[in-house]
Amino acid sequence: MQKNEIKIIEEISLDNPIFIEALPGIGHVGKLAADHLIDELKAVKFAEIYSPSFPPQVFIGEGGIIENMYNELYYLKSQGEDERDFIILVGNTQSLSPEGQYSLCGDILDFIESFGVKELFTLGGLATGQPVEDTKVFGAATDTEKIKILEEIGVEIRSSDGGIVGASGLFLGLGQLRGMSGICLMGQTPGYFIDAQAAEAILIKLSKLLKIEVSTDELEKRAEETKSMISKAQQMEQEMISHQMTPQDGDDLRYIG
Amino acid sequence: MQKNEIKIIEEISLDNPIFIEALPGIGHVGKLAADHLIDELKAVKFAEIYSPSFPPQVFIGEGGIIENMYNELYYLKSQGEDERDFIILVGNTQSLSPEGQYSLCGDILDFIESFGVKELFTLGGLATGQPVEDTKVFGAATDTEKIKILEEIGVEIRSSDGGIVGASGLFLGLGQLRGMSGICLMGQTPGYFIDAQAAEAILIKLSKLLKIEVSTDELEKRAEETKSMISKAQQMEQEMISHQMTPQDGDDLRYIG
Amino acid sequence: MQKNEIKIIEEISLDNPIFIEALPGIGHVGKLAADHLIDELKAVKFAEIYSPSFPPQVFIGEGGIIENMYNELYYLKSQGEDERDFIILVGNTQSLSPEGQYSLCGDILDFIESFGVKELFTLGGLATGQPVEDTKVFGAATDTEKIKILEEIGVEIRSSDGGIVGASGLFLGLGQLRGMSGICLMGQTPGYFIDAQAAEAILIKLSKLLKIEVSTDELEKRAEETKSMISKAQQMEQEMISHQMTPQDGDDLRYIG
Amino acid sequence: MQKNEIKIIEEISLDNPIFIEALPGIGHVGKLAADHLIDELKAVKFAEIYSPSFPPQVFIGEGGIIENMYNELYYLKSQGEDERDFIILVGNTQSLSPEGQYSLCGDILDFIESFGVKELFTLGGLATGQPVEDTKVFGAATDTEKIKILEEIGVEIRSSDGGIVGASGLFLGLGQLRGMSGICLMGQTPGYFIDAQAAEAILIKLSKLLKIEVSTDELEKRAEETKSMISKAQQMEQEMISHQMTPQDGDDLRYIG
């Protein structure tokens, strides 16, 4: 495999869909929120993505069945108050190399642009390194209009403060260059593994932004299930990612998508 | 050299061959087992493989003769009870970079697919870091059918537990995407260099799976010979790989193929 | 994104322009000087540059608006005593990988060569690791003619002493191979963040070389503004670059462009 | 610059030339020997080589003139007893990445093969980490015929002992795959910077092998000159290479070409 591969499972057509990215990052926050969204709203997988920039390995999953490194795309039609269509990107890894990140992000943007995507949401955790009592949701965006919308629903704007490393940053950045507008939501998390509380916090804000209704009743349970279901290797990988993306210096707040 | 090169030594045609991968990894377990298999069954080399993602070096072998970094393919015809054909991949190195691993694994899969391969076996060691009294063989597979077969012959299934890093994992994963089915056998090893005991343990299981007979009488001796024959550099490389692939954290069982 | 992208904002034609490079490096010295030059002389942006070898991230800027990793090109017409045209390269990052540096530097040289550039100036800081009382400006060049010019205006020539790592070195080197001539000016700096004093020192020398007049009155203030305006992430990145490019050994003077 | 560039300075034709490689490595041994050979025999430069896998930097040389990272090719006609032609590869760096090493080595082999090269010599140092009293020369080769020749002139054969990392190993290895035969000479050196004694030792053996006469009277002086002439950066780079290529473990003898 020399190139990124987007394997189409179902040929679909969508009407001006909104794109949501939630690949593995700090505290599993974005991934957990998106996986929950997919289950609750019964989103349908329509494409699988493989890349030579993913880690060269497989996970051993339930019952000893191996699991490739992958990203995948789900869709939803006519959701919520505005009857909008959605594309959701999830997976069990991100690209390892900078060039791999740019290449894959570019290829996925090409692909989703062909469905008419003009608006992006990226989800992630923001590690504090300390216990969080009242989970805040932080935000950044491609333009001031989006920032206003975030302020209206009580998302704390991070001004001149930090960066967004990885897919959650790059989708907004490269999307902006294509004329897309976008928002990044970051749930405050101590950085411990699988933070259902932070995932719930960003899901609540995301629901308001997307004008959809998503029950979060099962989220805590799902977090527990996820924890016991996913392989030790995935947990180790997750810890590695968190570790790698958490700055060692004195900065106490830091976001990685 | 900019691309992987598969140099064909003998043009052959095979009937629905089974593919066995055993490149260097933890404890030399897979490599030792496969080298033994090749010698015992008198497999014939039909292709050499070179890659720009191999370490940029040569080993100094017996009598001062240099030895390139290489992978090579052997074949066997009409073996065992089912009179099956085999292709065996061995070598003295794996690709260094993730992209190199994906690229080479993909090229080799293309090549063996042209011979009709639909079934894969990958062999390796699983480092415990502690002395092993009664060598266990662990397994993972691409599908539940294969898992059942493994359970029937007493291979311990690793469920949601760990990953398979490198060629032994990637061949199963990328093979699965092409509709191939496969099994990974991992011999428990303390991780010390050249573990004939672990190699024997996986050879016994492999023989049952392939319905072939392989004497393991000479295996211990071969391990000793190998040890004294191969260059110090190879031993150092081997130790490096083991070290690199053994997790530093508290996990006590870990497989690398 | 698989390739470097030069996005042309304004189609311009220039007459034998002089090229000035000042990408982020030690002490923000070159960048601060060039940004000041752009503001004071009201240079106009005519191209934006993006590269898959930049860090895979965005910065969060003022008001929570994300900022891509970028390089950009400004131009100036009929400046100073000789009424020369200029092209100025600035940005918020450099390529991460060696191959990325060579690739991007080559692409930018191709582009500026199409405007007729034959002369290059690259700006940077030279970290002493100690407080600097009387800021010296050090120089190196592609040829002895340029060295003479530097000596005439009191730039201290570094003979057989050190290297120039990154864009400030590579533009001179690869430019030289294309028959361009060039000078690198390096402002002595303790290596602390954003050194307005060192930036002023190289601006004074650069003005003499370019026969232009640039007030440096606002430079100190601009340094302060820059410091409070740019995001923490950029400051951290800056510190990282400085750290990475400052040798750990006993060498007390070292230049990175 | 995206590709390796071989810039031809003089179009030449040679008769079955012998190729000698001596790029920077441990103790500057190979490089010093080859530079001396070039000077003594008045070899003529006919090609310059640049690569995007070289370090992205320039050195500051004598009088403040910058010096690109480069490799270059010299030729000699009708030398010694057998009136043989030679091509000599020298330079101030090697490729940084494995892929870069394979790519550049392959490109140079393509180029020299077009002149009819069938025989290779690669020169380097072998670090002992301890003072050397009576400098030994170690050897390895592509075939037993060459090994015999080495033994006849008192070169110590390294059997199953170590590897040859970098260009000195790769030229032999990749050359062997093209049907070339070759020898690597490694001068024992404590690994201190610029070892004229080790360079002399391999020059004496090389002269016998090539049936040429090279005075080594000036070698010690040349080593001193080289030391004071080359930039601090080059010395630092050299030390870095030596450090990187010297194993940290207990192995007391180790060769890097």
PDB file of N, CA and C in Angstrom, chain A residues 97-136:
ATOM      1  N   SER A  97       3.107  10.412  10.658  1.00  0.00           N
ATOM      2  CA  SER A  97       4.035  11.449  10.194  1.00  0.00           C
ATOM      3  C   SER A  97       3.298  12.724   9.806  1.00  0.00           C
ATOM      4  N   PRO A  98       3.970  13.870   9.907  1.00  0.00           N
ATOM      5  CA  PRO A  98       3.386  15.134   9.442  1.00  0.00           C
ATOM      6  C   PRO A  98       2.912  15.029   7.992  1.00  0.00           C
ATOM      7  N   GLU A  99       3.776  14.529   7.097  1.00  0.00           N
ATOM      8  CA  GLU A  99       3.403  14.408   5.696  1.00  0.00           C
ATOM      9  C   GLU A  99       2.176  13.515   5.542  1.00  0.00           C
ATOM     10  N   GLY A 100       2.114  12.441   6.372  1.00  0.00           N
ATOM     11  CA  GLY A 100       0.962  11.545   6.341  1.00  0.00           C
ATOM     12  C   GLY A 100      -0.315  12.266   6.752  1.00  0.00           C
ATOM     13  N   GLN A 101      -0.230  13.094   7.781  1.00  0.00           N
ATOM     14  CA  GLN A 101      -1.386  13.863   8.243  1.00  0.00           C
ATOM     15  C   GLN A 101      -1.897  14.781   7.134  1.00  0.00           C
ATOM     16  N   TYR A 102      -0.982  15.534   6.522  1.00  0.00           N
ATOM     17  CA  TYR A 102      -1.388  16.472   5.459  1.00  0.00           C
ATOM     18  C   TYR A 102      -1.992  15.731   4.277  1.00  0.00           C
ATOM     19  N   SER A 103      -1.345  14.614   3.910  1.00  0.00           N
ATOM     20  CA  SER A 103      -1.786  13.858   2.745  1.00  0.00           C
ATOM     21  C   SER A 103      -3.179  13.270   2.959  1.00  0.00           C
ATOM     22  N   LEU A 104      -3.392  12.638   4.116  1.00  0.00           N
ATOM     23  CA  LEU A 104      -4.670  11.975   4.366  1.00  0.00           C
ATOM     24  C   LEU A 104      -5.780  13.003   4.560  1.00  0.00           C
ATOM     25  N   CYS A 105      -5.475  14.053   5.309  1.00  0.00           N
ATOM     26  CA  CYS A 105      -6.466  15.100   5.544  1.00  0.00           C
ATOM     27  C   CYS A 105      -6.887  15.710   4.200  1.00  0.00           C
ATOM     28  N   GLY A 106      -5.921  15.944   3.322  1.00  0.00           N
ATOM     29  CA  GLY A 106      -6.222  16.483   1.992  1.00  0.00           C
ATOM     30  C   GLY A 106      -7.100  15.546   1.183  1.00  0.00           C
ATOM     31  N   ASP A 107      -6.781  14.252   1.226  1.00  0.00           N
ATOM     32  CA  ASP A 107      -7.567  13.271   0.462  1.00  0.00           C
ATOM     33  C   ASP A 107      -9.003  13.180   0.987  1.00  0.00           C
ATOM     34  N   ILE A 108      -9.163  13.207   2.315  1.00  0.00           N
ATOM     35  CA  ILE A 108     -10.516  13.115   2.893  1.00  0.00           C
ATOM     36  C   ILE A 108     -11.296  14.391   2.565  1.00  0.00           C
ATOM     37  N   LEU A 109     -10.617  15.549   2.611  1.00  0.00           N
ATOM     38  CA  LEU A 109     -11.295  16.799   2.249  1.00  0.00           C
ATOM     39  C   LEU A 109     -11.745  16.765   0.785  1.00  0.00           C
ATOM     40  N   ASP A 110     -10.889  16.253  -0.108  1.00  0.00           N
ATOM     41  CA  ASP A 110     -11.292  16.091  -1.515  1.00  0.00           C
ATOM     42  C   ASP A 110     -12.576  15.270  -1.603  1.00  0.00           C
ATOM     43  N   PHE A 111     -12.567  14.170  -0.848  1.00  0.00           N
ATOM     44  CA  PHE A 111     -13.685  13.221  -0.925  1.00  0.00           C
ATOM     45  C   PHE A 111     -14.973  13.841  -0.390  1.00  0.00           C
ATOM     46  N   ILE A 112     -14.910  14.451   0.791  1.00  0.00           N
ATOM     47  CA  ILE A 112     -16.152  14.999   1.381  1.00  0.00           C
ATOM     48  C   ILE A 112     -16.605  16.255   0.641  1.00  0.00           C
ATOM     49  N   GLU A 113     -15.647  16.944   0.018  1.00  0.00           N
ATOM     50  CA  GLU A 113     -16.024  18.128  -0.767  1.00  0.00           C
ATOM     51  C   GLU A 113     -16.896  17.708  -1.953  1.00  0.00           C
ATOM     52  N   SER A 114     -16.660  16.490  -2.451  1.00  0.00           N
ATOM     53  CA  SER A 114     -17.447  15.998  -3.585  1.00  0.00           C
ATOM     54  C   SER A 114     -18.916  15.768  -3.194  1.00  0.00           C
ATOM     55  N   PHE A 115     -19.199  15.717  -1.879  1.00  0.00           N
ATOM     56  CA  PHE A 115     -20.584  15.591  -1.406  1.00  0.00           C
ATOM     57  C   PHE A 115     -21.183  16.962  -1.077  1.00  0.00           C
ATOM     58  N   GLY A 116     -20.370  18.004  -1.229  1.00  0.00           N
ATOM     59  CA  GLY A 116     -20.879  19.352  -0.998  1.00  0.00           C
ATOM     60  C   GLY A 116     -20.627  19.907   0.392  1.00  0.00           C
ATOM     61  N   VAL A 117     -19.707  19.309   1.150  1.00  0.00           N
ATOM     62  CA  VAL A 117     -19.433  19.799   2.511  1.00  0.00           C
ATOM     63  C   VAL A 117     -18.861  21.218   2.470  1.00  0.00           C
ATOM     64  N   LYS A 118     -19.467  22.116   3.272  1.00  0.00           N
ATOM     65  CA  LYS A 118     -18.929  23.476   3.411  1.00  0.00           C
ATOM     66  C   LYS A 118     -18.657  23.841   4.872  1.00  0.00           C
ATOM     67  N   GLU A 119     -19.117  22.968   5.773  1.00  0.00           N
ATOM     68  CA  GLU A 119     -19.027  23.281   7.198  1.00  0.00           C
ATOM     69  C   GLU A 119     -18.408  22.106   7.955  1.00  0.00           C
ATOM     70  N   LEU A 120     -17.457  22.424   8.859  1.00  0.00           N
ATOM     71  CA  LEU A 120     -16.719  21.370   9.564  1.00  0.00           C
ATOM     72  C   LEU A 120     -16.850  21.523  11.072  1.00  0.00           C
ATOM     73  N   PHE A 121     -16.957  20.407  11.782  1.00  0.00           N
ATOM     74  CA  PHE A 121     -16.827  20.391  13.239  1.00  0.00           C
ATOM     75  C   PHE A 121     -15.759  19.362  13.595  1.00  0.00           C
ATOM     76  N   THR A 122     -14.817  19.768  14.439  1.00  0.00           N
ATOM     77  CA  THR A 122     -13.826  18.793  14.899  1.00  0.00           C
ATOM     78  C   THR A 122     -13.895  18.719  16.417  1.00  0.00           C
ATOM     79  N   LEU A 123     -13.770  17.482  16.937  1.00  0.00           N
ATOM     80  CA  LEU A 123     -13.989  17.241  18.369  1.00  0.00           C
ATOM     81  C   LEU A 123     -12.740  16.670  19.022  1.00  0.00           C
ATOM     82  N   GLY A 124     -12.476  17.104  20.254  1.00  0.00           N
ATOM     83  CA  GLY A 124     -11.315  16.558  20.941  1.00  0.00           C
ATOM     84  C   GLY A 124     -11.325  16.879  22.413  1.00  0.00           C
ATOM     85  N   GLY A 125     -10.268  16.456  23.089  1.00  0.00           N
ATOM     86  CA  GLY A 125     -10.131  16.746  24.499  1.00  0.00           C
ATOM     87  C   GLY A 125      -9.047  17.776  24.734  1.00  0.00           C
ATOM     88  N   LEU A 126      -9.132  18.459  25.857  1.00  0.00           N
ATOM     89  CA  LEU A 126      -8.088  19.406  26.222  1.00  0.00           C
ATOM     90  C   LEU A 126      -7.561  19.013  27.597  1.00  0.00           C
ATOM     91  N   ALA A 127      -6.340  18.525  27.619  1.00  0.00           N
ATOM     92  CA  ALA A 127      -5.808  17.940  28.853  1.00  0.00           C
ATOM     93  C   ALA A 127      -5.385  19.016  29.838  1.00  0.00           C
ATOM     94  N   THR A 128      -5.860  18.889  31.089  1.00  0.00           N
ATOM     95  CA  THR A 128      -5.462  19.813  32.142  1.00  0.00           C
ATOM     96  C   THR A 128      -4.399  19.194  33.018  1.00  0.00           C
ATOM     97  N   GLY A 129      -4.347  17.866  33.024  1.00  0.00           N
ATOM     98  CA  GLY A 129      -3.385  17.175  33.877  1.00  0.00           C
ATOM     99  C   GLY A 129      -3.838  17.113  35.318  1.00  0.00           C
ATOM    100  N   GLN A 130      -4.963  17.775  35.609  1.00  0.00           N
ATOM    101  CA  GLN A 130      -5.512  17.782  36.973  1.00  0.00           C
ATOM    102  C   GLN A 130      -6.969  17.344  36.920  1.00  0.00           C
ATOM    103  N   PRO A 131      -7.513  16.888  38.050  1.00  0.00           N
ATOM    104  CA  PRO A 131      -8.934  16.537  38.069  1.00  0.00           C
ATOM    105  C   PRO A 131      -9.789  17.739  37.657  1.00  0.00           C
ATOM    106  N   VAL A 132     -10.870  17.474  36.932  1.00  0.00           N
ATOM    107  CA  VAL A 132     -11.763  18.523  36.462  1.00  0.00           C
ATOM    108  C   VAL A 132     -13.067  18.392  37.230  1.00  0.00           C
ATOM    109  N   GLU A 133     -13.493  19.483  37.876  1.00  0.00           N
ATOM    110  CA  GLU A 133     -14.764  19.375  38.613  1.00  0.00           C
ATOM    111  C   GLU A 133     -15.939  19.698  37.702  1.00  0.00           C
ATOM    112  N   ASP A 134     -15.888  20.884  37.098  1.00  0.00           N
ATOM    113  CA  ASP A 134     -16.988  21.336  36.269  1.00  0.00           C
ATOM    114  C   ASP A 134     -16.467  21.421  34.833  1.00  0.00           C
ATOM    115  N   THR A 135     -16.710  20.370  34.054  1.00  0.00           N
ATOM    116  CA  THR A 135     -16.106  20.249  32.729  1.00  0.00           C
ATOM    117  C   THR A 135     -16.460  21.424  31.811  1.00  0.00           C
ATOM    118  N   LYS A 136     -15.457  22.157  31.433  1.00  0.00           N
ATOM    119  CA  LYS A 136     -15.653  23.240  30.472  1.00  0.00           C
ATOM    120  C   LYS A 136     -15.496  22.719  29.044  1.00  0.00           C
TER     121      LYS A 136
END
